[in-house]
PDB file of C-alpha atoms in Angstrom:
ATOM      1  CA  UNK A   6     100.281 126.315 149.744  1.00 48.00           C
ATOM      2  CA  UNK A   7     103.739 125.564 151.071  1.00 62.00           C
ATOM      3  CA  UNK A   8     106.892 124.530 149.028  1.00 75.00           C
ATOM      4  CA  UNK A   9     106.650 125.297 145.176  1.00 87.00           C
ATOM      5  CA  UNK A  10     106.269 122.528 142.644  1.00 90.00           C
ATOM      6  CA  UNK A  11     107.016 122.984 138.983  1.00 91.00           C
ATOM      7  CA  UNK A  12     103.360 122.568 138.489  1.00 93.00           C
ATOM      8  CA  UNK A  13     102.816 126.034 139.906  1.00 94.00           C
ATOM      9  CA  UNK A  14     104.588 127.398 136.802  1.00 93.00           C
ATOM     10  CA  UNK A  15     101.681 127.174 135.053  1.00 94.00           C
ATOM     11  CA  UNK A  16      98.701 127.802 137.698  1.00 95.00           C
ATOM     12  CA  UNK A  17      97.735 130.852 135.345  1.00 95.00           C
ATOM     13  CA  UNK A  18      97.367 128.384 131.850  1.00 95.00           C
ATOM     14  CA  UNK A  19      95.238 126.020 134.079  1.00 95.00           C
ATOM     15  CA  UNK A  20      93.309 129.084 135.720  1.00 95.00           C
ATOM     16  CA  UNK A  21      92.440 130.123 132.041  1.00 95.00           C
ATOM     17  CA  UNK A  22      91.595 126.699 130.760  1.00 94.00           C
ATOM     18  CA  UNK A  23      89.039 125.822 133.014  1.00 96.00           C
ATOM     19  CA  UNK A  24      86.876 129.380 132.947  1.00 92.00           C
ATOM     20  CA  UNK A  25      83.979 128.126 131.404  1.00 90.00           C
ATOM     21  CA  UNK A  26      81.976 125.239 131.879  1.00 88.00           C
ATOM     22  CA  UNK A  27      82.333 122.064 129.888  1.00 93.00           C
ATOM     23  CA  UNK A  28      86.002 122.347 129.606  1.00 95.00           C
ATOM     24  CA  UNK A  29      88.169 119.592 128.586  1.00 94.00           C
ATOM     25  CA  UNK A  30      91.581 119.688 129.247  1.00 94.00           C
ATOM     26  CA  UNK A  31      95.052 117.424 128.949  1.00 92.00           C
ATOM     27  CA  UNK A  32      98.189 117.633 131.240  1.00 92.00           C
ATOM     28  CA  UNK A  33     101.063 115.731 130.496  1.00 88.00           C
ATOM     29  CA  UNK A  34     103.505 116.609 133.448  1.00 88.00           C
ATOM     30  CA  UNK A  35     106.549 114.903 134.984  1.00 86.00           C
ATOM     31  CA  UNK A  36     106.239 112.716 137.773  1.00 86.00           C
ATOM     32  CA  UNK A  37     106.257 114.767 141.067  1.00 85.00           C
ATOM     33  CA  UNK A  38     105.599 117.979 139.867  1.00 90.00           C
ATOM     34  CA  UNK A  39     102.625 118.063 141.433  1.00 91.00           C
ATOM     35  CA  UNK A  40      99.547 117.303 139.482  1.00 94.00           C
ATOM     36  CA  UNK A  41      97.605 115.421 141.601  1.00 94.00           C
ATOM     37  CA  UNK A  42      98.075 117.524 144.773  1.00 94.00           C
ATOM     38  CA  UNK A  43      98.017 121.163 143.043  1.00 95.00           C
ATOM     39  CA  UNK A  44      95.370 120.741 140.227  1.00 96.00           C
ATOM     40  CA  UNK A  45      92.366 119.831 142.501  1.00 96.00           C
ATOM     41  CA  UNK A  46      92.969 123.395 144.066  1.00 94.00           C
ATOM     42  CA  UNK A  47      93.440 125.263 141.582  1.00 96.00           C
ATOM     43  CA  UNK A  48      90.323 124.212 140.011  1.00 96.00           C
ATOM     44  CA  UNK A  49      88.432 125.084 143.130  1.00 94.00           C
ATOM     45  CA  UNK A  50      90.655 128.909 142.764  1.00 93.00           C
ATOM     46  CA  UNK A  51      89.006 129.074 139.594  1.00 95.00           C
ATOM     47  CA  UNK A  52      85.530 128.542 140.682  1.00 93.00           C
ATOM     48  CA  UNK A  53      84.395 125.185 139.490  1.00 95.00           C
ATOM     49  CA  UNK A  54      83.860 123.978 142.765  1.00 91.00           C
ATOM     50  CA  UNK A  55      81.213 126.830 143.240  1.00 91.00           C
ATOM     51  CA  UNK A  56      78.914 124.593 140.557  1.00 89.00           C
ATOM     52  CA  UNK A  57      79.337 120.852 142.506  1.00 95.00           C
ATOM     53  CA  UNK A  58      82.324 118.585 143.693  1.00 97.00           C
ATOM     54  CA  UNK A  59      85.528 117.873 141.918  1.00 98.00           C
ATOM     55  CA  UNK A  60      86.050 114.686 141.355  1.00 98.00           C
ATOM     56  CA  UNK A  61      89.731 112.873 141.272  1.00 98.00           C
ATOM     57  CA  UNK A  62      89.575 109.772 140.265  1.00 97.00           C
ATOM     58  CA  UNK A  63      93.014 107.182 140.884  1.00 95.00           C
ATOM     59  CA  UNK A  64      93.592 104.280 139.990  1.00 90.00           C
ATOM     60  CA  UNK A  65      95.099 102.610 143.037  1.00 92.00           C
ATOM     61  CA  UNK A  66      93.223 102.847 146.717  1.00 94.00           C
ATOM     62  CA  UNK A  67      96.432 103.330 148.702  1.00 94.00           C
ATOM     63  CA  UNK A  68      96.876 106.217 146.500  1.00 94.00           C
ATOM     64  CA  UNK A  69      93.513 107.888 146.673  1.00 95.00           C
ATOM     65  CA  UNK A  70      93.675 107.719 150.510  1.00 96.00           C
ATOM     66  CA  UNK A  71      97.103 109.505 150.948  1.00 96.00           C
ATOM     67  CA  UNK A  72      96.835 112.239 148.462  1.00 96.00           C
ATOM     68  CA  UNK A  73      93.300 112.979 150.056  1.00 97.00           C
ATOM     69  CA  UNK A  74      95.139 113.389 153.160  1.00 96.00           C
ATOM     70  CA  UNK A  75      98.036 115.397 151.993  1.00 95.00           C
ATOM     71  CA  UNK A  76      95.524 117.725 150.228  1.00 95.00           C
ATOM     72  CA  UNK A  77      93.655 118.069 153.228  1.00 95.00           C
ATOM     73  CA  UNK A  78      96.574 119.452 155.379  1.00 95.00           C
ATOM     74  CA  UNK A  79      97.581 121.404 152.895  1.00 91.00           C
ATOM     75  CA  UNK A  80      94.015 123.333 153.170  1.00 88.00           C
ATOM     76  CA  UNK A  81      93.876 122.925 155.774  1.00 92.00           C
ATOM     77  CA  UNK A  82      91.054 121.000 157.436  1.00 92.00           C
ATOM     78  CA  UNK A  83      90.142 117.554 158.584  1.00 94.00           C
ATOM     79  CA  UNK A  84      89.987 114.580 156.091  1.00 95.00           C
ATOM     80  CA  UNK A  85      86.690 114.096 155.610  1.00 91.00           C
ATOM     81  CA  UNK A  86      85.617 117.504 155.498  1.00 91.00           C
ATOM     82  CA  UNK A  87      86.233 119.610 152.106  1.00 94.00           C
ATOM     83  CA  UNK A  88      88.609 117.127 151.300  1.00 96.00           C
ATOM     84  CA  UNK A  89      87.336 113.490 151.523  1.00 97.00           C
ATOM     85  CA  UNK A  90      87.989 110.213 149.849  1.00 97.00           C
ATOM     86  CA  UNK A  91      85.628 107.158 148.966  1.00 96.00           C
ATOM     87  CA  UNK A  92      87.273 103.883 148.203  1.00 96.00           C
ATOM     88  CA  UNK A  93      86.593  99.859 148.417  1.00 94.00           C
ATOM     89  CA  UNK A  94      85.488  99.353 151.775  1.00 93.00           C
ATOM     90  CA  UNK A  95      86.840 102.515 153.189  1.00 93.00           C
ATOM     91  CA  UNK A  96      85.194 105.985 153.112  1.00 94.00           C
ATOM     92  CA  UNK A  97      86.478 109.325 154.917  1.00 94.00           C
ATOM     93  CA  UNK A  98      83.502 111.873 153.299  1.00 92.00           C
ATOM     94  CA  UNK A  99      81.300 114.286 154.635  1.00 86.00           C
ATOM     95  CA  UNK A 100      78.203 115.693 152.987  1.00 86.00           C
ATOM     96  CA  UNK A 101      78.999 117.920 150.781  1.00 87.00           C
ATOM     97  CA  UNK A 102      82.856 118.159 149.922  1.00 93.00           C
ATOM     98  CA  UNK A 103      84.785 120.425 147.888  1.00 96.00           C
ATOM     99  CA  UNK A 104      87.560 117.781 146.262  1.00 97.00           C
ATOM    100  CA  UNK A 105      86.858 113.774 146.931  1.00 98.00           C
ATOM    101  CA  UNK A 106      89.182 111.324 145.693  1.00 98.00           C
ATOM    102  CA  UNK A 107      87.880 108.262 144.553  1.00 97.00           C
ATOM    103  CA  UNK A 108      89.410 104.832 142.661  1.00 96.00           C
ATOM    104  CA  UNK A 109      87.933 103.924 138.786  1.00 95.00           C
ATOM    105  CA  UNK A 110      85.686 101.116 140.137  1.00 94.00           C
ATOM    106  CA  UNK A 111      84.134 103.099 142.584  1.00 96.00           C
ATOM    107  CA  UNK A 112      82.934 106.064 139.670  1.00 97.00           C
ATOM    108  CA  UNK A 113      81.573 103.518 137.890  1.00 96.00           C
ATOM    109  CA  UNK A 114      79.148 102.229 140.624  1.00 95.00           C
ATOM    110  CA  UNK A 115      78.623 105.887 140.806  1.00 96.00           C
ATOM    111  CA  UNK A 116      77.909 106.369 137.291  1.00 96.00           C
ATOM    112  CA  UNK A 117      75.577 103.352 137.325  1.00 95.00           C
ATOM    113  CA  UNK A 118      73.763 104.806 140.241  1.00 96.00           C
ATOM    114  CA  UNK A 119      73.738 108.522 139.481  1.00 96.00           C
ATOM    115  CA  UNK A 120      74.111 108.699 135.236  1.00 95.00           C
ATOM    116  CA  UNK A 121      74.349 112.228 135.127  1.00 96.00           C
ATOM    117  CA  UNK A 122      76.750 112.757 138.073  1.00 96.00           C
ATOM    118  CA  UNK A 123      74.582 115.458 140.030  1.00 95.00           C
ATOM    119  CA  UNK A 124      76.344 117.651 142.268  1.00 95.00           C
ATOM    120  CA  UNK A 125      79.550 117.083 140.458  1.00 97.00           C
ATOM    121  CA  UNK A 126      81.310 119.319 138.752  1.00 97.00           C
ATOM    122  CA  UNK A 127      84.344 118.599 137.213  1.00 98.00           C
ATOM    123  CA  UNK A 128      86.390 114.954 136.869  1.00 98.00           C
ATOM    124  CA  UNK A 129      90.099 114.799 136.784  1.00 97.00           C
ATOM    125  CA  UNK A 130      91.456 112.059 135.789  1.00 95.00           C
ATOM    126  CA  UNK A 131      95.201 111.469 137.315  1.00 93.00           C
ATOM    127  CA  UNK A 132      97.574 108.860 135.769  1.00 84.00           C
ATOM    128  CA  UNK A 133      95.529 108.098 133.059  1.00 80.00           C
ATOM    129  CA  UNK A 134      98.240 106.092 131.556  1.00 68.00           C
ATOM    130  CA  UNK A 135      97.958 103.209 133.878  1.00 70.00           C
ATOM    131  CA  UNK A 136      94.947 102.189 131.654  1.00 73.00           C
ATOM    132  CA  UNK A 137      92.627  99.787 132.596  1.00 76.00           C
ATOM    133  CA  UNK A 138      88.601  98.783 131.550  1.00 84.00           C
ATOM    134  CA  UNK A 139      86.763 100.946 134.454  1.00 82.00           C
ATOM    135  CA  UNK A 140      88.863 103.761 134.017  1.00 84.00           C
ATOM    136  CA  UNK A 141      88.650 103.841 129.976  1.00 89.00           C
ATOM    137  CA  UNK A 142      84.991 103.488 130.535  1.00 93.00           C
ATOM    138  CA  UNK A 143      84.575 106.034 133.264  1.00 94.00           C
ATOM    139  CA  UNK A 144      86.566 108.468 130.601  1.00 94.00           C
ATOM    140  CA  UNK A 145      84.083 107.908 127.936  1.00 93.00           C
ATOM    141  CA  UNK A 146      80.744 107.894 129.618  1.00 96.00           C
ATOM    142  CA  UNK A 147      82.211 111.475 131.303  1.00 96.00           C
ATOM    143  CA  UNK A 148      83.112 112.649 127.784  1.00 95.00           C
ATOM    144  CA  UNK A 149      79.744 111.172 126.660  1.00 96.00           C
ATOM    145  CA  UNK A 150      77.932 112.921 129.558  1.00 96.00           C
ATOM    146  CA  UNK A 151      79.884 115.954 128.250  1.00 95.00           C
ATOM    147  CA  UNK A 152      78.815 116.362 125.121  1.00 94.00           C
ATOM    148  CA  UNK A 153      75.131 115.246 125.868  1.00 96.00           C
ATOM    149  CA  UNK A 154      73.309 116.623 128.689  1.00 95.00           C
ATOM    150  CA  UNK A 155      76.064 117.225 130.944  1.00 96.00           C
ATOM    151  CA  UNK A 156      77.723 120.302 129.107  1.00 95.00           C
ATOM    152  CA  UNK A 157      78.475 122.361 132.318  1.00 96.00           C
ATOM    153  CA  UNK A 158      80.895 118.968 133.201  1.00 97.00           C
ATOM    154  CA  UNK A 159      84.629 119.655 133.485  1.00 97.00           C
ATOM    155  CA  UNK A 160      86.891 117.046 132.317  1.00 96.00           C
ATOM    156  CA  UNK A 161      90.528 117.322 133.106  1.00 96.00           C
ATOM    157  CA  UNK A 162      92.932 114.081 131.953  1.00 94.00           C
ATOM    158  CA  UNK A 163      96.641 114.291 133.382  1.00 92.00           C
ATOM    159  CA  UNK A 164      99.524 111.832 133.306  1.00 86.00           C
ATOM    160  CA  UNK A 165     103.316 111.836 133.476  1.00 81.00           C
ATOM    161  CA  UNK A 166     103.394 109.878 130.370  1.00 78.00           C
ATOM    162  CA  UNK A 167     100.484 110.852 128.398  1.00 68.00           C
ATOM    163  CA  UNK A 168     100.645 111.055 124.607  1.00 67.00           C
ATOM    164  CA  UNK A 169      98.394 114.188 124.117  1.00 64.00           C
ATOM    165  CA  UNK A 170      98.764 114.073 120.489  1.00 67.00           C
ATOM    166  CA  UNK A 171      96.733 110.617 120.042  1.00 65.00           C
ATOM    167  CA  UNK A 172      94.347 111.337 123.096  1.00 64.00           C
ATOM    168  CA  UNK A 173      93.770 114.791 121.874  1.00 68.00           C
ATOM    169  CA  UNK A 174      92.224 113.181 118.713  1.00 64.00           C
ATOM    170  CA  UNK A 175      90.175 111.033 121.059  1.00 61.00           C
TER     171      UNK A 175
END
């Protein structure tokens, strides 16, 4: 990893909180500390990708494609490789990747498709507060999924403005 972000502060808290399988964890960060580049990797420092792909869902295309990219480099490898993306109409993934970015609407079709998310190992949701129907769904079937037959499924929610206190009840 190159330049430190304030998010690094607390690589050993996030190291610890996703240990064992099932976990469920919040993040409320400022914006550009670097939760959506950092946190996929650390994740796969900790293991989890060792059980099936981490998932980051965003909720904009424009921004699924560029942080895919930047995480790639920072690897480094080739987009498309451990690091991939899958949007609306575009798609830079191989086989079997390590961290693929992916918009709301597309988890959904996945969810319909593939209800208990095989191969995958842990979601992260990024910028949770810019709500909207396929992304509150795709939170509570993955919660669902969690506490059903899915218990090995890692669920991380982050946002710069996030109100843990009320979503922590959730």
């Amino acid at each position: 990893m190159n330049a430190c972000l304030p998010i690094d502060a607390i690589r050993a808290d996030v190291l610890n909180a996703v240990q064992s399988p099932g976990f469920c964890v919040l993040l409320s960060a400022p914006t550009g500390s670097g939760k959506s580049t950092r946190i996929p990797r650390m994740l796969l420092d900790a293991g989890v990708g060792e059980r099936g792909t981490i998932i980051v869902v965003q909720p904009r295309r424009l921004a699924a494609r560029l942080l895919a990219g930047y995480v790639a480099r920072q690897f480094p490898c080739k987009l498309g490789a451990e690091v991939g993306y899958t949007v609306r109409f575009d798609s830079r993934c191989g086989a079997d990747p390590r961290i693929l970015f992916m918009t709301d609407g597309i988890l959904e079709r996945r969810l319909t498709d593939d209800p208990q998310l095989k191969g995958v190992s842990a979601i992260i949701f990024d910028e949770v507060h810019e709500r909207r129907l396929s992304g509150d769904l795709c939170l509570a079937r993955a919660l669902e999924l969690q506490h059903s037959t899915r218990k090995d499924l890692g669920v991380f929610v982050m946002s710069a403005t996030l109100e843990l206190d009320k979503l922590q009840a959730y």
